[in-house]
Amino acid sequence: MALDRALIFLGPPGAGKGTQAKRVAARCQVPHLSTGDMFRDAVSRGTELGRLAKPIMERGELVPDEIVMGMVQERLARPDCAHGFVFDGFPRTIAQAERLDAILKKQGFGLPLVVEFRLCEAAIIRRLAGRWTCAVGGEIYNINEQPPRVPGVCDRDGGKLVQRADDKPEVVKERLASYERHTKPLAEYYRREGALEVIDASASVEMVDCALGEILKRAQGRDGHL
Ligand code: AP5
């Protein structure tokens, strides 16, 4: 399936955006752009960006728009983004969405296709408490739903599985509050643009994957492009 546009996965923490974004990006052979992963990478490398983002992320707050936009703009200028990309965790504020609209227009892309993942708070808390991520390749696991074959070890590359610092219950509470306040209004923003699809994220990984496939198929033009 050829993408040729921006696909945006919108949804609360733990809704499964990253899990599905990796799959769709691989299927469409376009980059998976997770601003959270970009910040975590900067933190682990100890760059200036990482030093700035670390305390903000540990509090469960949002990194300021200017910093996020600089990082995203730089990433989108790379050649691998020429035929579209899957955003996971971006945009997160109306200001970011407006800036993204201008960038997409300038780069010759049409309207993005936005998928809102919906999941109740109890399920979010359960999923985040059970999430383990590969420190090497970023593969996502869940000790309850998608456990690795060997505890603590990534099936794919043998990397060590770690828990995210911001998955502590008190930080998750802040992240959820931040989602309600800053990010949820984006659903209405994109609904008005006519680009919003909604998905029930409480289903299994395979069922959500299937529902996403249906959305993408519906959005596909006769030339096979989305
Ligand atoms: P970020 O990394 O983007 O975190 P998030 O949006 O809070 O989302 P998560 O990664 O926690 O969840 P997910 O929806 O990807 O779920 P996953 O697939 O892992 O952001 C982190 C921080 O960075 C922010 O708080 C902020 O500080 C900063 N930041 C990032 N972007 C920013 C921006 N644009 N502006 C400002 N600040 C920004 O799945 C979760 C678990 O559930 C896993 O264990 C998985 O195995 C399991 N699971 C997934 N799907 C299913 C399913 N269908 N059924 C059962 N289990 C499932």
mmCIF file of C-alpha atoms and ligand atoms in Angstrom:
data_model
loop_
_atom_site.group_PDB
_atom_site.id
_atom_site.type_symbol
_atom_site.label_atom_id
_atom_site.label_comp_id
_atom_site.label_asym_id
_atom_site.label_seq_id
_atom_site.Cartn_x
_atom_site.Cartn_y
_atom_site.Cartn_z
ATOM 1 C CA MET A 1 0.000 0.000 0.000
ATOM 2 C CA ALA A 2 1.464 3.400 -0.992
ATOM 3 C CA LEU A 3 0.931 6.216 1.463
ATOM 4 C CA ASP A 4 1.934 9.583 -0.047
ATOM 5 C CA ARG A 5 0.438 11.468 2.871
ATOM 6 C CA ALA A 6 0.736 11.948 6.597
ATOM 7 C CA LEU A 7 -1.009 9.470 8.827
ATOM 8 C CA ILE A 8 -1.561 10.716 12.381
ATOM 9 C CA PHE A 9 -2.326 8.449 15.333
ATOM 10 C CA LEU A 10 -4.038 10.447 18.033
ATOM 11 C CA GLY A 11 -4.970 9.015 21.405
ATOM 12 C CA PRO A 12 -4.244 8.875 25.121
ATOM 13 C CA PRO A 13 -1.095 7.294 26.562
ATOM 14 C CA GLY A 14 -1.145 3.508 26.324
ATOM 15 C CA ALA A 15 -3.885 3.399 23.682
ATOM 16 C CA GLY A 16 -1.642 1.349 21.374
ATOM 17 C CA LYS A 17 -0.569 4.097 18.957
ATOM 18 C CA GLY A 18 3.066 2.998 18.931
ATOM 19 C CA THR A 19 2.206 -0.702 18.575
ATOM 20 C CA GLN A 20 0.057 -0.027 15.502
ATOM 21 C CA ALA A 21 2.188 2.779 14.031
ATOM 22 C CA LYS A 22 5.174 0.427 13.756
ATOM 23 C CA ARG A 23 3.069 -2.112 11.851
ATOM 24 C CA VAL A 24 1.449 0.380 9.448
ATOM 25 C CA ALA A 25 4.730 2.172 8.754
ATOM 26 C CA ALA A 26 6.435 -1.139 7.936
ATOM 27 C CA ARG A 27 3.546 -2.151 5.678
ATOM 28 C CA CYS A 28 3.575 1.167 3.800
ATOM 29 C CA GLN A 29 7.395 1.369 3.876
ATOM 30 C CA VAL A 30 7.421 4.865 5.320
ATOM 31 C CA PRO A 31 9.037 6.172 8.524
ATOM 32 C CA HIS A 32 7.346 5.791 11.895
ATOM 33 C CA LEU A 33 7.796 9.182 13.546
ATOM 34 C CA SER A 34 7.257 9.036 17.300
ATOM 35 C CA THR A 35 8.174 12.323 18.965
ATOM 36 C CA GLY A 36 8.258 10.462 22.302
ATOM 37 C CA ASP A 37 10.872 8.025 20.892
ATOM 38 C CA MET A 38 12.862 10.953 19.481
ATOM 39 C CA PHE A 39 12.957 12.624 22.905
ATOM 40 C CA ARG A 40 13.823 9.351 24.677
ATOM 41 C CA ASP A 41 16.654 8.825 22.202
ATOM 42 C CA ALA A 42 17.931 12.359 22.890
ATOM 43 C CA VAL A 43 17.709 11.709 26.649
ATOM 44 C CA SER A 44 19.652 8.449 26.387
ATOM 45 C CA ARG A 45 22.359 10.144 24.268
ATOM 46 C CA GLY A 46 22.570 13.033 26.738
ATOM 47 C CA THR A 47 22.164 15.731 24.059
ATOM 48 C CA GLU A 48 21.081 19.288 24.871
ATOM 49 C CA LEU A 49 17.571 18.452 23.615
ATOM 50 C CA GLY A 50 17.521 15.391 25.887
ATOM 51 C CA ARG A 51 18.657 17.387 28.936
ATOM 52 C CA LEU A 52 15.863 19.839 28.284
ATOM 53 C CA ALA A 53 13.136 17.240 27.669
ATOM 54 C CA LYS A 54 14.031 14.781 30.476
ATOM 55 C CA PRO A 55 12.576 16.619 33.511
ATOM 56 C CA ILE A 56 9.481 17.654 31.532
ATOM 57 C CA MET A 57 8.796 14.060 30.465
ATOM 58 C CA GLU A 58 9.423 12.783 33.986
ATOM 59 C CA ARG A 59 6.682 15.107 35.213
ATOM 60 C CA GLY A 60 4.304 13.903 32.486
ATOM 61 C CA GLU A 61 4.046 17.361 30.964
ATOM 62 C CA LEU A 62 4.397 18.434 27.339
ATOM 63 C CA VAL A 63 7.673 19.621 25.856
ATOM 64 C CA PRO A 64 7.177 23.229 24.608
ATOM 65 C CA ASP A 65 5.794 23.536 21.065
ATOM 66 C CA GLU A 66 8.816 25.443 19.707
ATOM 67 C CA ILE A 67 11.186 22.635 20.665
ATOM 68 C CA VAL A 68 8.900 19.922 19.299
ATOM 69 C CA MET A 69 8.381 21.769 16.011
ATOM 70 C CA GLY A 70 12.110 22.332 15.472
ATOM 71 C CA MET A 71 12.762 18.619 15.922
ATOM 72 C CA VAL A 72 9.863 17.539 13.683
ATOM 73 C CA GLN A 73 10.681 20.008 10.934
ATOM 74 C CA GLU A 74 14.252 18.785 10.822
ATOM 75 C CA ARG A 75 13.078 15.144 10.642
ATOM 76 C CA LEU A 76 10.558 15.808 7.850
ATOM 77 C CA ALA A 77 13.242 17.391 5.688
ATOM 78 C CA ARG A 78 15.035 14.032 5.364
ATOM 79 C CA PRO A 79 14.605 12.165 2.057
ATOM 80 C CA ASP A 80 12.912 9.103 3.596
ATOM 81 C CA CYS A 81 9.852 11.293 4.323
ATOM 82 C CA ALA A 82 9.208 12.068 0.645
ATOM 83 C CA HIS A 83 6.323 9.583 0.347
ATOM 84 C CA GLY A 84 4.588 10.070 3.655
ATOM 85 C CA PHE A 85 5.051 9.069 7.284
ATOM 86 C CA VAL A 86 3.154 7.830 10.302
ATOM 87 C CA PHE A 87 3.059 10.239 13.253
ATOM 88 C CA ASP A 88 2.620 8.711 16.682
ATOM 89 C CA GLY A 89 2.193 11.185 19.549
ATOM 90 C CA PHE A 90 2.398 14.245 17.319
ATOM 91 C CA PRO A 91 0.761 16.740 17.021
ATOM 92 C CA ARG A 92 -0.301 17.150 20.630
ATOM 93 C CA THR A 93 -1.533 20.740 20.742
ATOM 94 C CA ILE A 94 -3.608 22.886 18.410
ATOM 95 C CA ALA A 95 -0.527 25.062 17.813
ATOM 96 C CA GLN A 96 1.474 21.984 16.697
ATOM 97 C CA ALA A 97 -1.383 20.904 14.401
ATOM 98 C CA GLU A 98 -1.574 24.330 12.775
ATOM 99 C CA ARG A 99 2.177 24.409 12.241
ATOM 100 C CA LEU A 100 2.073 20.887 10.804
ATOM 101 C CA ASP A 101 -0.691 21.864 8.364
ATOM 102 C CA ALA A 102 1.550 24.656 7.019
ATOM 103 C CA ILE A 103 4.561 22.315 6.702
ATOM 104 C CA LEU A 104 2.537 19.637 4.891
ATOM 105 C CA LYS A 105 1.154 22.202 2.480
ATOM 106 C CA LYS A 106 4.629 23.544 1.778
ATOM 107 C CA GLN A 107 5.919 20.015 1.130
ATOM 108 C CA GLY A 108 3.056 19.328 -1.309
ATOM 109 C CA PHE A 109 1.102 16.877 0.826
ATOM 110 C CA GLY A 110 -2.702 16.930 1.022
ATOM 111 C CA LEU A 111 -4.770 16.591 4.180
ATOM 112 C CA PRO A 112 -3.412 14.124 6.723
ATOM 113 C CA LEU A 113 -5.481 11.067 7.623
ATOM 114 C CA VAL A 114 -6.041 11.137 11.378
ATOM 115 C CA VAL A 115 -7.051 8.122 13.448
ATOM 116 C CA GLU A 116 -8.235 8.704 17.008
ATOM 117 C CA PHE A 117 -7.652 5.709 19.317
ATOM 118 C CA ARG A 118 -10.256 5.528 22.103
ATOM 119 C CA LEU A 119 -9.628 3.636 25.334
ATOM 120 C CA CYS A 120 -11.011 4.026 28.881
ATOM 121 C CA GLU A 121 -8.804 5.135 31.771
ATOM 122 C CA ALA A 122 -8.860 1.791 33.611
ATOM 123 C CA ALA A 123 -7.538 -0.027 30.527
ATOM 124 C CA ILE A 124 -4.886 2.651 29.961
ATOM 125 C CA ILE A 125 -3.569 2.269 33.513
ATOM 126 C CA ARG A 126 -3.522 -1.533 33.219
ATOM 127 C CA ARG A 127 -1.675 -1.444 29.884
ATOM 128 C CA LEU A 128 0.955 1.047 31.004
ATOM 129 C CA ALA A 129 1.640 -0.874 34.215
ATOM 130 C CA GLY A 130 2.386 -3.958 32.093
ATOM 131 C CA ARG A 131 4.419 -2.322 29.312
ATOM 132 C CA TRP A 132 8.041 -3.307 28.761
ATOM 133 C CA THR A 133 10.054 -1.926 25.820
ATOM 134 C CA CYS A 134 13.226 -3.179 24.165
ATOM 135 C CA ALA A 135 16.130 -0.874 25.046
ATOM 136 C CA VAL A 136 17.764 -1.695 21.703
ATOM 137 C CA GLY A 137 15.124 -1.735 18.955
ATOM 138 C CA GLY A 138 12.090 -0.231 20.755
ATOM 139 C CA GLU A 139 9.855 -3.314 20.322
ATOM 140 C CA ILE A 140 6.816 -2.977 22.621
ATOM 141 C CA TYR A 141 5.610 -5.790 24.927
ATOM 142 C CA ASN A 142 3.036 -6.216 27.626
ATOM 143 C CA ILE A 143 3.476 -8.754 30.400
ATOM 144 C CA ASN A 144 -0.279 -9.412 30.431
ATOM 145 C CA GLU A 145 -1.244 -9.176 26.763
ATOM 146 C CA GLN A 146 1.885 -9.588 24.619
ATOM 147 C CA PRO A 147 4.641 -11.121 26.725
ATOM 148 C CA PRO A 148 8.087 -11.848 25.276
ATOM 149 C CA ARG A 149 9.030 -15.526 24.865
ATOM 150 C CA VAL A 150 11.783 -15.144 27.490
ATOM 151 C CA PRO A 151 10.978 -12.736 30.360
ATOM 152 C CA GLY A 152 13.013 -9.504 30.139
ATOM 153 C CA VAL A 153 14.449 -10.283 26.690
ATOM 154 C CA CYS A 154 13.314 -8.959 23.291
ATOM 155 C CA ASP A 155 12.144 -11.707 20.903
ATOM 156 C CA ARG A 156 13.459 -9.791 17.913
ATOM 157 C CA ASP A 157 16.974 -8.679 18.780
ATOM 158 C CA GLY A 158 17.669 -10.124 22.240
ATOM 159 C CA GLY A 159 17.775 -6.605 23.743
ATOM 160 C CA LYS A 160 17.030 -5.980 27.416
ATOM 161 C CA LEU A 161 13.414 -5.017 28.161
ATOM 162 C CA VAL A 162 12.959 -1.925 30.315
ATOM 163 C CA GLN A 163 10.038 -0.010 31.830
ATOM 164 C CA ARG A 164 9.569 3.655 30.969
ATOM 165 C CA ALA A 165 10.209 6.171 33.759
ATOM 166 C CA ASP A 166 6.983 7.988 32.877
ATOM 167 C CA ASP A 167 4.845 4.831 33.299
ATOM 168 C CA LYS A 168 4.847 5.271 37.106
ATOM 169 C CA PRO A 169 1.192 5.665 38.243
ATOM 170 C CA GLU A 170 1.641 9.268 39.487
ATOM 171 C CA VAL A 171 3.179 10.354 36.153
ATOM 172 C CA VAL A 172 0.527 8.480 34.145
ATOM 173 C CA LYS A 173 -2.086 10.566 35.992
ATOM 174 C CA GLU A 174 -0.369 13.761 34.831
ATOM 175 C CA ARG A 175 -0.038 12.466 31.253
ATOM 176 C CA LEU A 176 -3.747 11.671 31.180
ATOM 177 C CA ALA A 177 -4.614 15.139 32.486
ATOM 178 C CA SER A 178 -2.340 16.694 29.882
ATOM 179 C CA TYR A 179 -4.020 14.621 27.150
ATOM 180 C CA GLU A 180 -7.484 15.816 28.212
ATOM 181 C CA ARG A 181 -6.385 19.439 28.411
ATOM 182 C CA HIS A 182 -4.136 19.856 25.364
ATOM 183 C CA THR A 183 -4.483 16.944 22.959
ATOM 184 C CA LYS A 184 -8.095 15.742 23.021
ATOM 185 C CA PRO A 185 -9.315 19.003 21.390
ATOM 186 C CA LEU A 186 -7.330 17.959 18.304
ATOM 187 C CA ALA A 187 -10.007 15.374 17.496
ATOM 188 C CA GLU A 188 -12.477 18.216 16.935
ATOM 189 C CA TYR A 189 -9.847 20.186 14.997
ATOM 190 C CA TYR A 190 -9.343 17.316 12.555
ATOM 191 C CA ARG A 191 -13.049 16.418 12.467
ATOM 192 C CA ARG A 192 -13.673 19.928 11.132
ATOM 193 C CA GLU A 193 -10.951 19.366 8.512
ATOM 194 C CA GLY A 194 -12.863 16.210 7.521
ATOM 195 C CA ALA A 195 -9.891 13.983 8.150
ATOM 196 C CA LEU A 196 -10.839 12.104 11.335
ATOM 197 C CA GLU A 197 -11.476 8.378 11.789
ATOM 198 C CA VAL A 198 -12.173 6.821 15.184
ATOM 199 C CA ILE A 199 -11.067 3.401 16.349
ATOM 200 C CA ASP A 200 -12.017 1.287 19.381
ATOM 201 C CA ALA A 201 -8.575 0.677 20.884
ATOM 202 C CA SER A 202 -9.876 -1.727 23.541
ATOM 203 C CA ALA A 203 -9.888 -4.634 21.083
ATOM 204 C CA SER A 204 -6.913 -6.985 20.699
ATOM 205 C CA VAL A 205 -3.794 -5.869 18.821
ATOM 206 C CA GLU A 206 -4.804 -8.021 15.840
ATOM 207 C CA MET A 207 -8.369 -6.663 15.776
ATOM 208 C CA VAL A 208 -7.191 -3.042 15.978
ATOM 209 C CA ASP A 209 -4.714 -3.798 13.184
ATOM 210 C CA CYS A 210 -7.584 -5.190 11.124
ATOM 211 C CA ALA A 211 -9.820 -2.152 11.786
ATOM 212 C CA LEU A 212 -6.974 0.141 10.779
ATOM 213 C CA GLY A 213 -6.505 -1.852 7.591
ATOM 214 C CA GLU A 214 -10.171 -1.238 6.764
ATOM 215 C CA ILE A 215 -9.799 2.509 7.357
ATOM 216 C CA LEU A 216 -6.751 2.645 5.096
ATOM 217 C CA LYS A 217 -8.501 0.619 2.400
ATOM 218 C CA ARG A 218 -11.477 3.018 2.467
ATOM 219 C CA ALA A 219 -9.126 5.983 2.133
ATOM 220 C CA GLN A 220 -7.291 4.454 -0.813
ATOM 221 C CA GLY A 221 -7.822 6.007 -4.235
ATOM 222 C CA ARG A 222 -8.176 4.061 -7.501
ATOM 223 C CA ASP A 223 -4.426 4.402 -8.089
ATOM 224 C CA GLY A 224 -3.785 2.455 -4.886
ATOM 225 C CA HIS A 225 -2.503 5.552 -3.094
ATOM 226 C CA LEU A 226 -3.988 6.713 0.174
HETATM 227 P P1 AP5 B 1 4.960 9.340 23.981
HETATM 228 O O1 AP5 B 1 6.089 8.435 23.947
HETATM 229 O O2 AP5 B 1 4.369 9.813 22.711
HETATM 230 O O3 AP5 B 1 3.831 8.673 24.900
HETATM 231 P P2 AP5 B 1 2.224 8.634 24.789
HETATM 232 O O4 AP5 B 1 1.599 9.421 23.720
HETATM 233 O O5 AP5 B 1 1.809 8.995 26.164
HETATM 234 O O6 AP5 B 1 1.912 7.223 24.364
HETATM 235 P P3 AP5 B 1 2.530 5.893 24.819
HETATM 236 O O7 AP5 B 1 3.827 5.665 24.091
HETATM 237 O O8 AP5 B 1 2.603 5.803 26.324
HETATM 238 O O9 AP5 B 1 1.406 4.846 24.399
HETATM 239 P P4 AP5 B 1 0.974 4.228 23.003
HETATM 240 O O10 AP5 B 1 -0.371 4.730 22.656
HETATM 241 O O11 AP5 B 1 2.054 4.380 21.978
HETATM 242 O O12 AP5 B 1 0.812 2.714 23.446
HETATM 243 P P5 AP5 B 1 1.734 1.421 23.143
HETATM 244 O O13 AP5 B 1 1.586 1.019 21.725
HETATM 245 O O14 AP5 B 1 3.111 1.608 23.692
HETATM 246 O O15 AP5 B 1 5.320 10.662 24.809
HETATM 247 C C1 AP5 B 1 6.055 10.605 26.002
HETATM 248 C C2 AP5 B 1 6.343 12.037 26.491
HETATM 249 O O16 AP5 B 1 7.160 12.736 25.530
HETATM 250 C C3 AP5 B 1 5.115 12.942 26.668
HETATM 251 O O17 AP5 B 1 4.501 12.748 27.914
HETATM 252 C C4 AP5 B 1 5.751 14.332 26.518
HETATM 253 O O18 AP5 B 1 6.417 14.722 27.678
HETATM 254 C C5 AP5 B 1 6.783 14.118 25.423
HETATM 255 N N1 AP5 B 1 6.242 14.363 24.066
HETATM 256 C C6 AP5 B 1 6.150 13.452 23.063
HETATM 257 N N2 AP5 B 1 5.601 13.984 21.978
HETATM 258 C C7 AP5 B 1 5.333 15.287 22.285
HETATM 259 C C8 AP5 B 1 4.729 16.338 21.556
HETATM 260 N N3 AP5 B 1 4.303 16.184 20.287
HETATM 261 N N4 AP5 B 1 4.580 17.534 22.188
HETATM 262 C C9 AP5 B 1 5.020 17.716 23.448
HETATM 263 N N5 AP5 B 1 5.593 16.745 24.197
HETATM 264 C C10 AP5 B 1 5.748 15.527 23.621
HETATM 265 O O19 AP5 B 1 0.949 0.346 24.033
HETATM 266 C C11 AP5 B 1 0.898 0.444 25.448
HETATM 267 C C12 AP5 B 1 0.898 -0.952 26.056
HETATM 268 O O20 AP5 B 1 -0.315 -1.612 25.688
HETATM 269 C C13 AP5 B 1 2.024 -1.862 25.575
HETATM 270 O O21 AP5 B 1 2.436 -2.683 26.626
HETATM 271 C C14 AP5 B 1 1.389 -2.696 24.451
HETATM 272 O O22 AP5 B 1 1.995 -3.970 24.312
HETATM 273 C C15 AP5 B 1 -0.051 -2.806 24.931
HETATM 274 N N6 AP5 B 1 -1.031 -2.823 23.855
HETATM 275 C C16 AP5 B 1 -1.025 -2.079 22.718
HETATM 276 N N7 AP5 B 1 -2.125 -2.329 21.987
HETATM 277 C C17 AP5 B 1 -2.856 -3.241 22.686
HETATM 278 C C18 AP5 B 1 -4.104 -3.876 22.443
HETATM 279 N N8 AP5 B 1 -4.834 -3.620 21.360
HETATM 280 N N9 AP5 B 1 -4.555 -4.756 23.370
HETATM 281 C C19 AP5 B 1 -3.840 -5.015 24.499
HETATM 282 N N10 AP5 B 1 -2.632 -4.441 24.774
HETATM 283 C C20 AP5 B 1 -2.157 -3.556 23.875
#
